[in-house]
Coordinates of C-alpha atoms and ligand atoms in Angstrom, one line a residue:
M137 CA 83.6 28.8 -180.5
N138 CA 85.5 27.4 -177.5
F139 CA 82.3 27.8 -175.7
E140 CA 80.3 25.6 -177.9
C141 CA 82.9 22.9 -177.4
L142 CA 82.6 23.2 -173.7
V143 CA 78.9 22.8 -173.9
L144 CA 79.1 19.7 -176.0
E145 CA 81.8 18.2 -173.8
Q146 CA 79.8 18.8 -170.6
V147 CA 76.6 17.5 -172.2
L148 CA 78.3 14.4 -173.3
V149 CA 79.8 13.8 -169.8
S150 CA 76.4 14.2 -168.1
L151 CA 74.6 12.2 -170.7
A152 CA 76.8 9.3 -169.8
A153 CA 75.6 9.7 -166.2
G154 CA 72.0 9.5 -167.5
V155 CA 70.3 11.0 -164.4
K156 CA 66.5 11.0 -164.7
M157 CA 64.8 13.8 -162.9
N158 CA 61.3 15.1 -162.0
I159 CA 61.0 18.5 -163.7
A160 CA 58.1 20.8 -162.7
I161 CA 57.1 23.0 -165.7
G162 CA 54.7 25.9 -165.9
C163 CA 53.9 28.9 -168.0
D164 CA 51.4 31.7 -168.5
H165 CA 49.5 32.3 -171.8
G166 CA 52.6 34.0 -173.2
G167 CA 54.7 30.8 -172.8
L168 CA 52.3 28.1 -173.9
S169 CA 53.9 27.0 -177.2
I170 CA 57.5 27.0 -175.7
K171 CA 56.2 25.1 -172.7
N172 CA 54.7 22.4 -175.0
A173 CA 57.9 22.1 -177.0
A174 CA 60.0 22.1 -173.8
K175 CA 57.8 19.4 -172.3
S176 CA 58.2 17.0 -175.2
Y177 CA 61.9 17.6 -175.3
I178 CA 62.3 16.9 -171.6
E179 CA 60.2 13.8 -171.8
S180 CA 62.1 12.5 -174.9
A181 CA 65.3 12.9 -172.8
G182 CA 63.8 10.4 -170.4
H183 CA 62.8 12.8 -167.6
T184 CA 59.4 13.1 -166.0
T185 CA 57.5 16.4 -166.2
L186 CA 55.1 17.7 -163.7
D187 CA 52.9 20.0 -165.7
L188 CA 51.5 22.9 -163.6
G189 CA 49.7 24.6 -166.6
T190 CA 48.5 26.8 -168.1
N191 CA 47.1 24.8 -170.9
T192 CA 44.9 27.4 -172.7
P193 CA 45.8 30.6 -174.5
D194 CA 43.6 32.7 -172.2
S195 CA 45.3 35.5 -170.3
I196 CA 46.4 34.3 -166.9
D197 CA 48.5 35.7 -164.0
Y198 CA 52.0 34.2 -164.0
P199 CA 53.1 34.3 -160.3
Q200 CA 51.0 31.3 -159.3
F201 CA 53.0 29.0 -161.6
A202 CA 56.3 30.3 -160.3
I203 CA 55.1 29.9 -156.7
Q204 CA 54.0 26.3 -157.2
A205 CA 57.2 25.4 -159.1
A206 CA 59.4 26.9 -156.4
Q207 CA 57.4 25.1 -153.7
M208 CA 57.9 21.7 -155.5
V209 CA 61.6 22.2 -155.8
I210 CA 62.0 23.2 -152.2
A211 CA 59.9 20.2 -151.1
K212 CA 62.1 18.0 -153.3
E213 CA 59.1 16.8 -155.3
A214 CA 61.0 18.1 -158.3
E215 CA 64.7 18.3 -158.8
M216 CA 64.4 21.3 -161.1
A217 CA 61.7 23.5 -162.7
V218 CA 61.2 25.2 -166.0
L219 CA 59.1 28.4 -166.2
I220 CA 58.1 30.4 -169.2
C221 CA 56.4 33.8 -169.6
T222 CA 56.7 36.3 -172.5
T223 CA 59.9 37.9 -171.2
G224 CA 60.8 35.4 -168.5
I225 CA 61.3 38.3 -166.1
G226 CA 58.2 38.1 -164.0
M227 CA 58.6 34.4 -163.5
S228 CA 62.3 34.9 -162.5
I229 CA 61.4 37.6 -160.0
T230 CA 58.7 35.5 -158.4
A231 CA 60.6 32.3 -158.1
N232 CA 63.7 34.0 -156.7
R233 CA 61.7 35.2 -153.7
F234 CA 62.0 31.7 -152.2
C235 CA 65.0 30.8 -150.1
G236 CA 66.8 28.0 -151.8
I237 CA 65.6 28.8 -155.2
R238 CA 68.1 30.0 -157.8
A239 CA 66.0 30.8 -160.9
A240 CA 68.0 31.8 -164.0
L241 CA 66.5 33.5 -167.1
C242 CA 68.5 32.0 -170.0
T243 CA 68.4 33.2 -173.5
T244 CA 71.5 31.3 -174.7
A245 CA 73.0 27.8 -174.1
E246 CA 76.1 29.6 -172.9
N247 CA 74.1 31.3 -170.1
A248 CA 72.5 28.0 -169.2
V249 CA 75.8 26.3 -168.8
M250 CA 77.2 29.2 -166.9
T251 CA 74.4 29.4 -164.4
R252 CA 74.5 25.6 -163.8
T253 CA 78.3 25.5 -163.3
H254 CA 78.5 28.8 -161.3
N255 CA 75.2 29.3 -159.6
D256 CA 73.9 25.7 -159.3
A257 CA 70.6 27.2 -160.6
N258 CA 67.6 24.9 -160.0
V259 CA 65.0 26.8 -162.0
L260 CA 65.3 27.5 -165.7
V261 CA 63.3 30.5 -166.9
L262 CA 62.7 30.9 -170.7
Q263 CA 61.1 33.6 -172.8
G264 CA 57.9 32.8 -174.5
K265 CA 59.1 34.9 -177.5
M266 CA 62.3 32.9 -178.0
A267 CA 63.0 31.0 -181.2
E268 CA 61.9 27.4 -180.8
A269 CA 64.9 26.2 -182.7
E270 CA 67.2 27.3 -179.8
L271 CA 65.2 25.5 -177.2
P272 CA 66.8 22.0 -177.3
L273 CA 70.4 23.2 -176.8
I274 CA 69.4 25.5 -173.9
L275 CA 67.4 22.8 -172.2
K276 CA 70.1 20.2 -172.7
A277 CA 72.7 22.6 -171.4
F278 CA 70.6 23.4 -168.3
L279 CA 69.4 19.9 -167.4
E280 CA 72.7 18.1 -168.1
T281 CA 75.4 20.5 -167.0
P282 CA 76.6 19.7 -163.5
F283 CA 77.4 22.3 -160.9
S284 CA 81.2 22.8 -161.0
G285 CA 81.5 22.5 -157.2
G286 CA 84.3 25.0 -157.3
E287 CA 85.2 26.6 -154.0
R288 CA 84.6 30.2 -155.2
H289 CA 81.2 29.3 -156.6
K290 CA 80.2 27.5 -153.5
R291 CA 81.3 30.5 -151.5
R292 CA 79.3 32.9 -153.6
I293 CA 76.2 30.7 -153.5
A294 CA 76.6 30.6 -149.7
Q295 CA 76.7 34.4 -149.6
M296 CA 73.6 34.5 -151.8
E297 CA 71.7 32.2 -149.6
R298 CA 73.0 34.0 -146.5
A299 CA 71.5 37.3 -147.7
E300 CA 68.3 35.7 -146.4
R301 CA 69.6 36.4 -142.9
V302 CA 69.0 40.1 -143.4
A303 CA 66.4 39.7 -146.1
E304 CA 64.0 37.9 -143.7
T305 CA 63.3 41.3 -142.0
S306 CA 63.0 43.3 -145.2
C307 CA 59.4 44.3 -144.5
L308 CA 60.4 45.3 -141.0
A309 CA 63.2 47.4 -142.4
A310 CA 60.7 49.3 -144.5
V311 CA 58.0 49.7 -141.8
D312 CA 60.2 50.2 -138.7
P313 CA 63.9 50.9 -139.4
E314 CA 64.6 51.5 -135.7
V315 CA 63.5 48.1 -134.6
N316 CA 65.2 46.6 -137.7
A317 CA 68.4 48.3 -136.6
A318 CA 68.3 46.3 -133.4
V319 CA 67.8 43.1 -135.4
L320 CA 70.8 44.0 -137.7
G321 CA 72.8 44.7 -134.6
Q322 CA 72.2 41.3 -133.2
I323 CA 73.0 39.7 -136.6
A324 CA 76.3 41.6 -136.7
Q325 CA 77.1 40.7 -133.1
E326 CA 76.4 37.0 -133.7
D327 CA 78.5 37.1 -136.8
S328 CA 81.6 38.8 -135.4
T329 CA 81.9 37.8 -131.7
I330 CA 82.5 34.5 -129.9
N331 CA 79.4 33.7 -127.9
L332 CA 80.4 31.6 -124.8
I333 CA 77.2 32.4 -122.8
A334 CA 76.3 28.9 -121.6
S335 CA 72.5 29.4 -121.7
E336 CA 72.5 30.7 -125.3
N337 CA 72.5 29.2 -128.7
T338 CA 71.7 30.2 -132.3
V339 CA 68.7 28.5 -133.8
T340 CA 68.4 27.3 -137.4
R341 CA 66.5 29.3 -140.0
A342 CA 63.8 26.7 -139.9
V343 CA 63.2 27.3 -136.2
R344 CA 63.3 31.1 -136.8
E345 CA 60.7 30.8 -139.6
A346 CA 58.3 28.7 -137.5
S347 CA 58.7 31.1 -134.5
G348 CA 57.9 34.1 -136.7
C349 CA 55.1 32.5 -138.7
V350 CA 51.3 33.2 -139.0
L351 CA 50.5 30.7 -136.2
T352 CA 51.1 33.8 -133.9
N353 CA 47.7 35.0 -135.2
K354 CA 45.7 32.2 -133.5
Y355 CA 44.0 32.0 -130.2
A356 CA 44.0 28.3 -129.0
E357 CA 43.2 28.2 -125.3
G358 CA 43.0 24.5 -124.4
Y359 CA 44.8 21.6 -125.9
P360 CA 44.7 19.8 -129.3
G361 CA 41.2 18.6 -130.0
R362 CA 39.9 20.4 -126.8
R363 CA 40.0 24.1 -127.6
W364 CA 37.8 27.0 -126.5
Y365 CA 38.0 28.5 -130.0
S366 CA 37.0 27.5 -133.5
G367 CA 39.5 27.3 -136.3
C368 CA 42.1 25.4 -134.4
V369 CA 42.9 22.6 -136.9
P370 CA 46.2 24.0 -138.1
V371 CA 47.5 24.8 -134.6
D372 CA 46.3 21.4 -133.4
T373 CA 48.5 19.9 -136.1
A374 CA 51.5 21.9 -135.0
E375 CA 51.0 21.3 -131.2
S376 CA 50.3 17.6 -131.6
L377 CA 53.6 17.3 -133.6
A378 CA 55.4 19.1 -130.8
I379 CA 53.9 16.9 -128.1
E380 CA 54.5 13.6 -129.9
R381 CA 58.1 14.5 -130.8
A382 CA 58.9 15.7 -127.3
R383 CA 57.6 12.4 -125.9
E384 CA 59.6 10.4 -128.4
L385 CA 62.8 12.4 -128.0
F386 CA 62.9 12.1 -124.3
G387 CA 60.8 8.9 -123.8
A388 CA 58.2 10.7 -121.7
E389 CA 54.7 9.5 -121.0
H390 CA 53.3 13.1 -121.2
A391 CA 54.5 16.4 -122.5
N392 CA 53.0 19.9 -122.1
V393 CA 54.7 22.2 -124.6
Q394 CA 52.8 25.3 -123.7
P395 CA 54.9 27.0 -121.0
H396 CA 56.1 30.3 -122.2
C397 CA 59.5 29.9 -120.5
G398 CA 61.5 27.6 -118.2
S399 CA 60.3 29.6 -115.2
S400 CA 56.7 29.1 -116.0
A401 CA 57.3 25.4 -116.5
N402 CA 58.7 25.2 -113.0
M403 CA 55.8 27.2 -111.7
A404 CA 53.4 24.8 -113.2
V405 CA 54.9 21.8 -111.4
Y406 CA 55.2 23.6 -108.1
F407 CA 51.6 24.8 -108.2
A408 CA 50.4 21.4 -109.3
V409 CA 52.0 19.5 -106.4
L410 CA 52.8 22.0 -103.6
N411 CA 50.9 24.2 -101.2
P412 CA 52.3 27.5 -100.0
G413 CA 54.7 26.8 -97.1
D414 CA 55.6 23.3 -98.3
K415 CA 59.2 22.3 -98.1
M416 CA 61.4 22.1 -101.3
L417 CA 65.0 21.0 -101.4
C418 CA 66.9 22.9 -104.1
M419 CA 70.4 23.8 -105.1
S420 CA 71.0 27.3 -103.8
L421 CA 71.4 30.0 -106.4
D422 CA 74.9 31.1 -105.4
Q423 CA 76.0 27.5 -105.9
G424 CA 74.7 27.2 -109.4
G425 CA 70.9 26.7 -108.9
H426 CA 68.3 28.8 -110.7
L427 CA 66.2 31.8 -109.5
T428 CA 63.1 29.6 -109.6
H429 CA 64.8 27.1 -107.3
G430 CA 63.9 29.1 -104.2
S431 CA 65.7 32.4 -104.5
P432 CA 64.2 34.9 -102.0
V433 CA 63.6 37.4 -104.8
N434 CA 61.6 34.9 -106.8
F435 CA 58.0 33.6 -106.3
S436 CA 59.5 30.2 -105.4
G437 CA 61.4 31.6 -102.4
K438 CA 58.5 33.7 -101.3
L439 CA 55.9 30.9 -101.4
Y440 CA 57.7 27.8 -100.2
E441 CA 60.0 26.9 -97.4
I442 CA 63.3 26.4 -99.2
I443 CA 66.0 24.0 -97.9
P444 CA 69.1 24.8 -99.9
Y445 CA 71.8 22.3 -100.7
C446 CA 75.3 23.0 -101.7
V447 CA 78.3 21.4 -103.4
S448 CA 81.1 20.0 -101.3
K449 CA 83.7 22.6 -100.3
E450 CA 86.5 20.2 -101.2
T451 CA 85.4 18.7 -104.5
E452 CA 83.0 21.5 -105.6
R453 CA 80.7 18.7 -106.7
L454 CA 77.4 17.5 -105.3
D455 CA 77.8 15.4 -102.3
Y456 CA 74.9 12.9 -102.5
D457 CA 75.6 11.5 -98.9
E458 CA 75.1 15.0 -97.5
L459 CA 72.1 15.5 -99.7
M460 CA 70.6 12.3 -98.3
A461 CA 71.3 13.4 -94.8
I462 CA 69.6 16.8 -95.3
A463 CA 66.6 15.2 -97.1
M464 CA 66.1 12.6 -94.3
Q465 CA 66.2 15.4 -91.7
E466 CA 64.0 17.9 -93.5
R467 CA 61.6 15.5 -95.3
P468 CA 60.8 17.9 -98.2
K469 CA 57.8 17.4 -100.3
L470 CA 59.7 18.0 -103.5
I471 CA 63.4 17.7 -104.4
V472 CA 64.6 19.8 -107.3
A473 CA 67.6 18.7 -109.3
G474 CA 69.2 20.8 -112.0
A475 CA 71.2 24.0 -112.2
S476 CA 72.3 26.9 -114.3
A477 CA 76.0 26.8 -113.5
Y478 CA 77.0 23.3 -112.5
S479 CA 79.6 21.8 -114.8
R480 CA 79.3 18.1 -113.7
S481 CA 76.9 15.4 -114.7
L482 CA 73.9 14.9 -112.5
D483 CA 73.4 11.5 -111.0
F484 CA 69.6 10.8 -111.3
V485 CA 69.9 7.3 -109.7
Q486 CA 71.2 9.0 -106.6
F487 CA 68.5 11.7 -106.7
R488 CA 65.8 9.1 -107.1
A489 CA 67.1 7.0 -104.2
I490 CA 67.2 10.1 -101.9
A491 CA 63.7 11.1 -102.9
D492 CA 62.4 7.6 -102.3
A493 CA 64.2 7.4 -98.9
C494 CA 62.6 10.7 -97.6
G495 CA 59.2 10.3 -99.3
A496 CA 59.7 13.3 -101.7
M497 CA 58.8 13.7 -105.3
L498 CA 61.6 14.5 -107.7
M499 CA 61.6 17.3 -110.3
V500 CA 64.6 17.5 -112.6
D501 CA 65.0 20.9 -114.3
M502 CA 67.2 20.0 -117.3
A503 CA 67.0 23.5 -118.9
H504 CA 70.7 23.7 -119.5
I505 CA 71.4 20.2 -120.5
A506 CA 68.3 19.2 -122.5
G507 CA 70.3 19.2 -125.7
L508 CA 72.9 17.0 -124.2
V509 CA 70.2 14.6 -123.0
A510 CA 68.5 14.6 -126.4
G511 CA 71.9 14.0 -128.0
G512 CA 72.7 11.1 -125.7
V513 CA 75.7 12.7 -123.9
H514 CA 74.0 13.2 -120.6
A515 CA 71.9 10.7 -118.7
N516 CA 68.1 11.1 -119.3
P517 CA 66.3 12.2 -116.2
V518 CA 62.8 11.1 -117.5
P519 CA 62.9 7.5 -116.2
Y520 CA 63.8 8.7 -112.7
A521 CA 61.7 11.8 -112.0
E522 CA 58.0 12.4 -111.6
F523 CA 58.5 15.7 -113.4
V524 CA 61.1 17.0 -115.9
T525 CA 61.1 20.6 -116.8
T526 CA 63.2 22.4 -119.4
T527 CA 63.7 25.4 -121.5
T528 CA 63.8 24.8 -125.2
H529 CA 66.4 27.5 -126.1
K530 CA 69.6 26.5 -124.5
T531 CA 71.6 23.4 -125.6
L532 CA 68.4 22.0 -127.1
R533 CA 68.6 24.9 -129.7
G534 CA 64.9 25.6 -130.1
P535 CA 62.8 28.8 -129.7
R536 CA 62.8 30.7 -126.4
G537 CA 60.2 28.7 -124.4
G538 CA 59.6 26.0 -121.8
M539 CA 58.1 22.5 -121.4
V540 CA 57.0 20.0 -118.8
L541 CA 57.4 16.3 -119.2
C542 CA 55.7 14.1 -116.6
R543 CA 54.4 10.7 -115.8
A544 CA 50.9 9.9 -117.1
E545 CA 49.4 10.0 -113.6
Y546 CA 50.3 13.8 -113.4
A547 CA 49.3 14.7 -117.0
Q548 CA 45.9 16.1 -116.1
A549 CA 47.2 18.1 -113.1
I550 CA 50.0 19.6 -115.1
D551 CA 47.8 20.4 -118.1
K552 CA 45.2 22.1 -115.9
M553 CA 47.9 24.1 -114.1
V554 CA 49.5 25.4 -117.3
F555 CA 46.0 26.3 -118.7
P556 CA 43.8 27.7 -117.3
G557 CA 45.9 27.8 -114.1
L558 CA 48.8 30.0 -115.2
Q559 CA 48.5 31.0 -118.8
G560 CA 45.9 32.0 -121.3
G561 CA 46.4 31.4 -125.0
P562 CA 49.5 29.4 -126.0
L563 CA 52.1 30.8 -128.4
E564 CA 51.4 28.4 -131.2
N565 CA 54.1 29.9 -133.4
I566 CA 56.6 29.1 -130.7
I567 CA 55.1 25.6 -130.2
A568 CA 55.5 25.0 -133.9
A569 CA 59.2 26.1 -133.6
K570 CA 59.5 23.7 -130.7
A571 CA 58.3 20.9 -132.9
V572 CA 60.9 21.8 -135.5
C573 CA 63.6 21.8 -132.9
F574 CA 62.6 18.4 -131.6
K575 CA 62.7 17.0 -135.2
E576 CA 66.2 18.5 -135.7
A577 CA 67.2 17.0 -132.3
M578 CA 66.3 13.5 -133.6
Q579 CA 68.7 13.7 -136.5
P580 CA 72.1 12.0 -136.4
E581 CA 73.8 15.5 -136.9
F582 CA 72.3 16.6 -133.6
K583 CA 74.1 13.7 -131.8
A584 CA 77.3 14.7 -133.3
Y585 CA 76.7 18.3 -132.3
A586 CA 76.0 17.3 -128.7
R587 CA 79.1 15.2 -128.5
Q588 CA 81.2 18.0 -129.9
I589 CA 79.8 20.5 -127.4
V590 CA 81.2 18.3 -124.6
V591 CA 84.5 17.7 -126.3
N592 CA 84.8 21.5 -127.0
C593 CA 84.0 22.4 -123.4
A594 CA 86.6 19.9 -122.1
T595 CA 89.2 21.3 -124.5
L596 CA 88.4 25.0 -123.6
A597 CA 88.5 24.3 -119.8
G598 CA 91.6 22.2 -120.3
T599 CA 93.3 25.0 -122.2
L600 CA 92.4 27.5 -119.4
A601 CA 93.7 25.2 -116.7
E602 CA 97.0 24.6 -118.6
R603 CA 97.4 28.4 -118.6
G604 CA 97.0 28.5 -114.8
L605 CA 93.4 29.4 -114.4
T606 CA 91.3 27.7 -111.8
I607 CA 88.4 25.7 -113.0
V608 CA 85.6 25.1 -110.5
S609 CA 85.5 21.3 -109.5
G610 CA 88.7 20.9 -111.6
G611 CA 86.9 20.5 -115.0
T612 CA 83.6 19.8 -116.8
D613 CA 81.4 16.9 -117.9
N614 CA 79.0 19.0 -119.9
H615 CA 78.6 22.2 -122.0
L616 CA 79.8 24.7 -119.4
A617 CA 82.8 25.5 -117.2
L618 CA 83.1 27.9 -114.3
V619 CA 86.4 29.7 -114.0
N620 CA 87.3 31.0 -110.5
V621 CA 89.0 34.2 -111.5
A622 CA 89.4 35.3 -107.9
A623 CA 92.1 32.7 -107.6
S624 CA 93.9 34.8 -110.2
G625 CA 93.3 38.0 -108.3
L626 CA 90.4 39.2 -110.5
T627 CA 86.7 39.7 -110.2
G628 CA 84.1 38.1 -112.5
K629 CA 82.8 41.5 -113.4
A630 CA 86.2 42.8 -114.5
A631 CA 87.1 39.6 -116.3
A632 CA 83.8 39.5 -118.3
A633 CA 84.2 43.2 -119.2
A634 CA 87.7 42.7 -120.5
L635 CA 86.7 39.7 -122.6
D636 CA 83.7 41.6 -123.9
N637 CA 86.1 44.3 -125.2
A638 CA 87.9 41.6 -127.1
G639 CA 84.6 40.2 -128.7
I640 CA 84.5 37.2 -126.4
I641 CA 81.0 37.2 -124.8
C642 CA 80.5 35.3 -121.5
N643 CA 79.0 36.2 -118.1
K644 CA 80.2 36.9 -114.6
N645 CA 79.0 34.2 -112.3
T646 CA 79.3 33.4 -108.6
V647 CA 81.4 30.4 -107.7
P648 CA 80.4 28.1 -104.9
F649 CA 80.9 29.8 -101.5
D650 CA 81.6 33.1 -103.2
Q651 CA 82.9 35.9 -101.0
K652 CA 81.8 38.6 -103.4
S653 CA 78.4 40.0 -104.2
P654 CA 76.4 38.7 -107.2
F655 CA 77.1 41.9 -109.0
V656 CA 80.8 41.5 -108.8
T657 CA 81.4 37.7 -108.3
S658 CA 84.5 35.6 -108.3
G659 CA 83.9 33.8 -111.5
I660 CA 83.0 33.7 -115.1
R661 CA 80.8 31.0 -116.8
V662 CA 81.8 29.8 -120.3
G663 CA 79.7 27.5 -122.4
T664 CA 80.3 25.9 -125.8
A665 CA 76.8 25.3 -127.3
A666 CA 76.7 28.4 -129.6
V667 CA 80.3 28.0 -130.8
T668 CA 79.7 24.3 -131.6
T669 CA 76.5 25.1 -133.5
R670 CA 78.7 27.5 -135.6
G671 CA 81.0 24.6 -136.5
M672 CA 83.9 25.3 -134.2
G673 CA 86.0 22.4 -132.9
E674 CA 88.9 21.7 -130.6
A675 CA 91.4 23.7 -132.6
E676 CA 89.3 26.8 -132.2
M677 CA 88.7 26.1 -128.5
K678 CA 92.5 26.1 -127.9
I679 CA 92.8 29.4 -129.7
I680 CA 89.9 31.0 -127.8
G681 CA 91.2 29.5 -124.5
G682 CA 94.6 31.1 -125.2
W683 CA 93.0 34.5 -125.9
I684 CA 91.0 34.3 -122.6
A685 CA 94.1 33.4 -120.7
D686 CA 96.1 36.2 -122.4
I687 CA 93.5 38.8 -121.5
L688 CA 92.9 37.7 -118.0
G689 CA 96.7 37.5 -117.4
D690 CA 97.0 41.2 -118.3
I691 CA 93.6 42.5 -117.6
D692 CA 94.4 46.3 -118.0
N693 CA 96.1 45.9 -121.3
L694 CA 93.6 47.5 -123.7
E695 CA 95.9 47.2 -126.6
L696 CA 95.9 43.4 -126.2
Q697 CA 92.1 43.5 -126.0
N698 CA 92.0 45.4 -129.3
T699 CA 94.5 42.9 -130.9
V700 CA 92.4 40.0 -129.8
R701 CA 89.3 41.7 -131.1
R702 CA 90.8 41.8 -134.6
E703 CA 91.8 38.2 -134.4
V704 CA 88.3 37.3 -133.2
T705 CA 86.9 39.1 -136.2
A706 CA 89.1 37.1 -138.5
L707 CA 88.3 33.7 -136.9
T708 CA 84.6 34.3 -136.7
A709 CA 84.5 35.2 -140.4
Q710 CA 85.3 31.5 -141.1
F711 CA 82.4 30.1 -139.1
Q712 CA 78.9 31.0 -140.2
V713 CA 76.1 31.4 -137.7
P714 CA 72.9 29.7 -138.9
Ligands
PLP219 C1 67.4 29.1 -117.8 C2 66.8 28.3 -116.7 C3 65.5 28.3 -116.3 C4 64.5 29.4 -116.8 O1 64.4 29.8 -118.0 P1 63.6 31.0 -118.5 O2 63.1 30.6 -119.8 O3 64.6 32.1 -118.6 O4 62.5 31.3 -117.6 C5 65.0 27.4 -115.4 N1 65.8 26.6 -114.8 C6 67.2 26.5 -115.1 C7 68.0 25.5 -114.4 C8 67.7 27.4 -116.0 O5 69.0 27.3 -116.3

C-alpha cells in the first residue's frame, strides 16, 4: 500500500516537470498488441515514439529490434526504449549486451519504479502476454520516475558498467584463458597500483574499442582515395577523420597518421630528408634524449653522424647559447628537439633561430608532451618546425602509435617514405583509435586534464623536494620530474625496485652526466599523466610524494614497503582507471 503511494507521489512530481522524450519502441510478433497499446499511451502522454516494428503478426526474430533500440539509446537518438516479446526475456538479454544499456523487464509498476530509482534503467521491457490493463501504470512509472541519484545506487551502477572492463575480453577468456589471464593481470595492476611511468597513460574505453575493432581486418596500402586495394571506403572514412582532426588539433598543414610507432615516425623524417652519413644534432640519450635521436645501438646512431648536445651542468637545463655555438661549428643538416626525460619546457623560438642560423632543418619530436601541446599547456612546435613527430600513446592518451606532422611542401616526401618506403599496410584499427583520441583531445575536459597533469607534477616534485630529495634542474614545467637519488646515496635501480614493492610504479633513469651505468642509474623518472587521467589531484600527489620519500629514506625497510602497499591499495580503490 505504501508503495502505491510512493508511485503516485513520484509520478505527480515528474509530471509537473513535463519532460518530453523520444522513445524507441519495438516488438516481435508476440508483443504486437501490447506495443500498439503502449505506443498510443506514450504518445498521449506527449512523448514522441520511434516505431521500429514489427507491424504484422508474422513470426519474426526479436533480437534485431532490441539491437536497433539499444543503438538508438546509445546514440542519444532516443532517451529511452520500450521493447516487447512474449516473455520479455529474449529482448532483455539482447539489449543488455550493449555497454550503457540498462534494460529492465518489468511486470509490475513497483518494479518499474524500483529500476528507475535504483538502476537508472533506460530500456523498459514488457511481456507480450501481460494484461493490457496494467500497462498504463507501468509505463507511467517507468517514463516519469526519476533516478534517485543516491550515492549507493550510483556506486552500484558504476560497478555494473565497470564489469565491461573484464567483459570486453569474454570471448578471449573462453578461447584462450592463458592470454586472457595476462589481460586480467594488467587490469588488476592498473586498478591497484600507482602508475608514475612518464611515458604511459590509460586510454578511454572508446579508444580501446576502436583499436580492437574490425578495421584490423582491412588491407589499405596507400592513402585515403588512393589505395592499392578495393573495399577501402570504411577505412578511408576513419583515416580521413584522423588526418583532419590531427591537422586541426595541432594546426598542421599535413598529417601522416600511419606510422606504427614514434620510432618509425622519426625514421620516416630522417629517411625523407637525410642521406646516410649526414649530420644530425640531437640531445644525447643519457641526458634525456630518445634512442632514435642517435643512440649507437639504434639505426639513427648507425646511419648518421650524430652531434650530441647536453644540458648545462649548473642548471641542468638546455643552454641555447651553447646549442647555437655547436650548431654554427658543426652545421648539421637536421636539428632534433624533444626528449624522453627532460622536465623543462622546450623553447621552439630558440630552436628555430638556431636552425635558421646554421642552415639546418628542425624536427621536433613531441612524443612525451603532445598531450600538453594539445591541451594548451606547452608551446606548440608546429609553427616553428619543418617536421613534428609524435607518439599518440603518452600524454596524448591515444592508442600505441606514431604520427608525422609537416609543412605542405614535405607532404609528398613524408607520405612516400611512410608508404611504400618503410611500411606496408597501415593499422586502420589503430588509425581509427587515433581519430577518437584526437576528438577527445579537442574537448574542454582534455584541457583541464592537461592543466592538472602539470599542477600534479609540480606538486609531486615539490613534495619530494620538501622531503630533501634532489629534483634534476630544481623542478618541472611539464608532466615529468627526474629525481637524482644518488644525491641521497641510492641507485635508480634500487629506488625503483623498492617503490615497485609498495605498488608505486616508475622507472630508473639516468640523470644528466650520470656516473652509473644505464642499468643501474642515479635517478628515477616520475610522471603524472596516468594518475591525472584517473582523477587524482594535488592532495593525492602530496600523499604519494610522502610515501616515495618515506620509502627512499629507509630503503631496506620491507615492512614499510608492505604498509605503503596496503595504503596504495586503499587509495587506488577510490580512483577508477578508465
Ligand atoms: C617514446 C618516444 C619515442 C618512440 O616511441 P615508440 O612508439 O616507443 O617507438 C620517440 N621519441 C621520444 C622523444 C619518445 O619519448
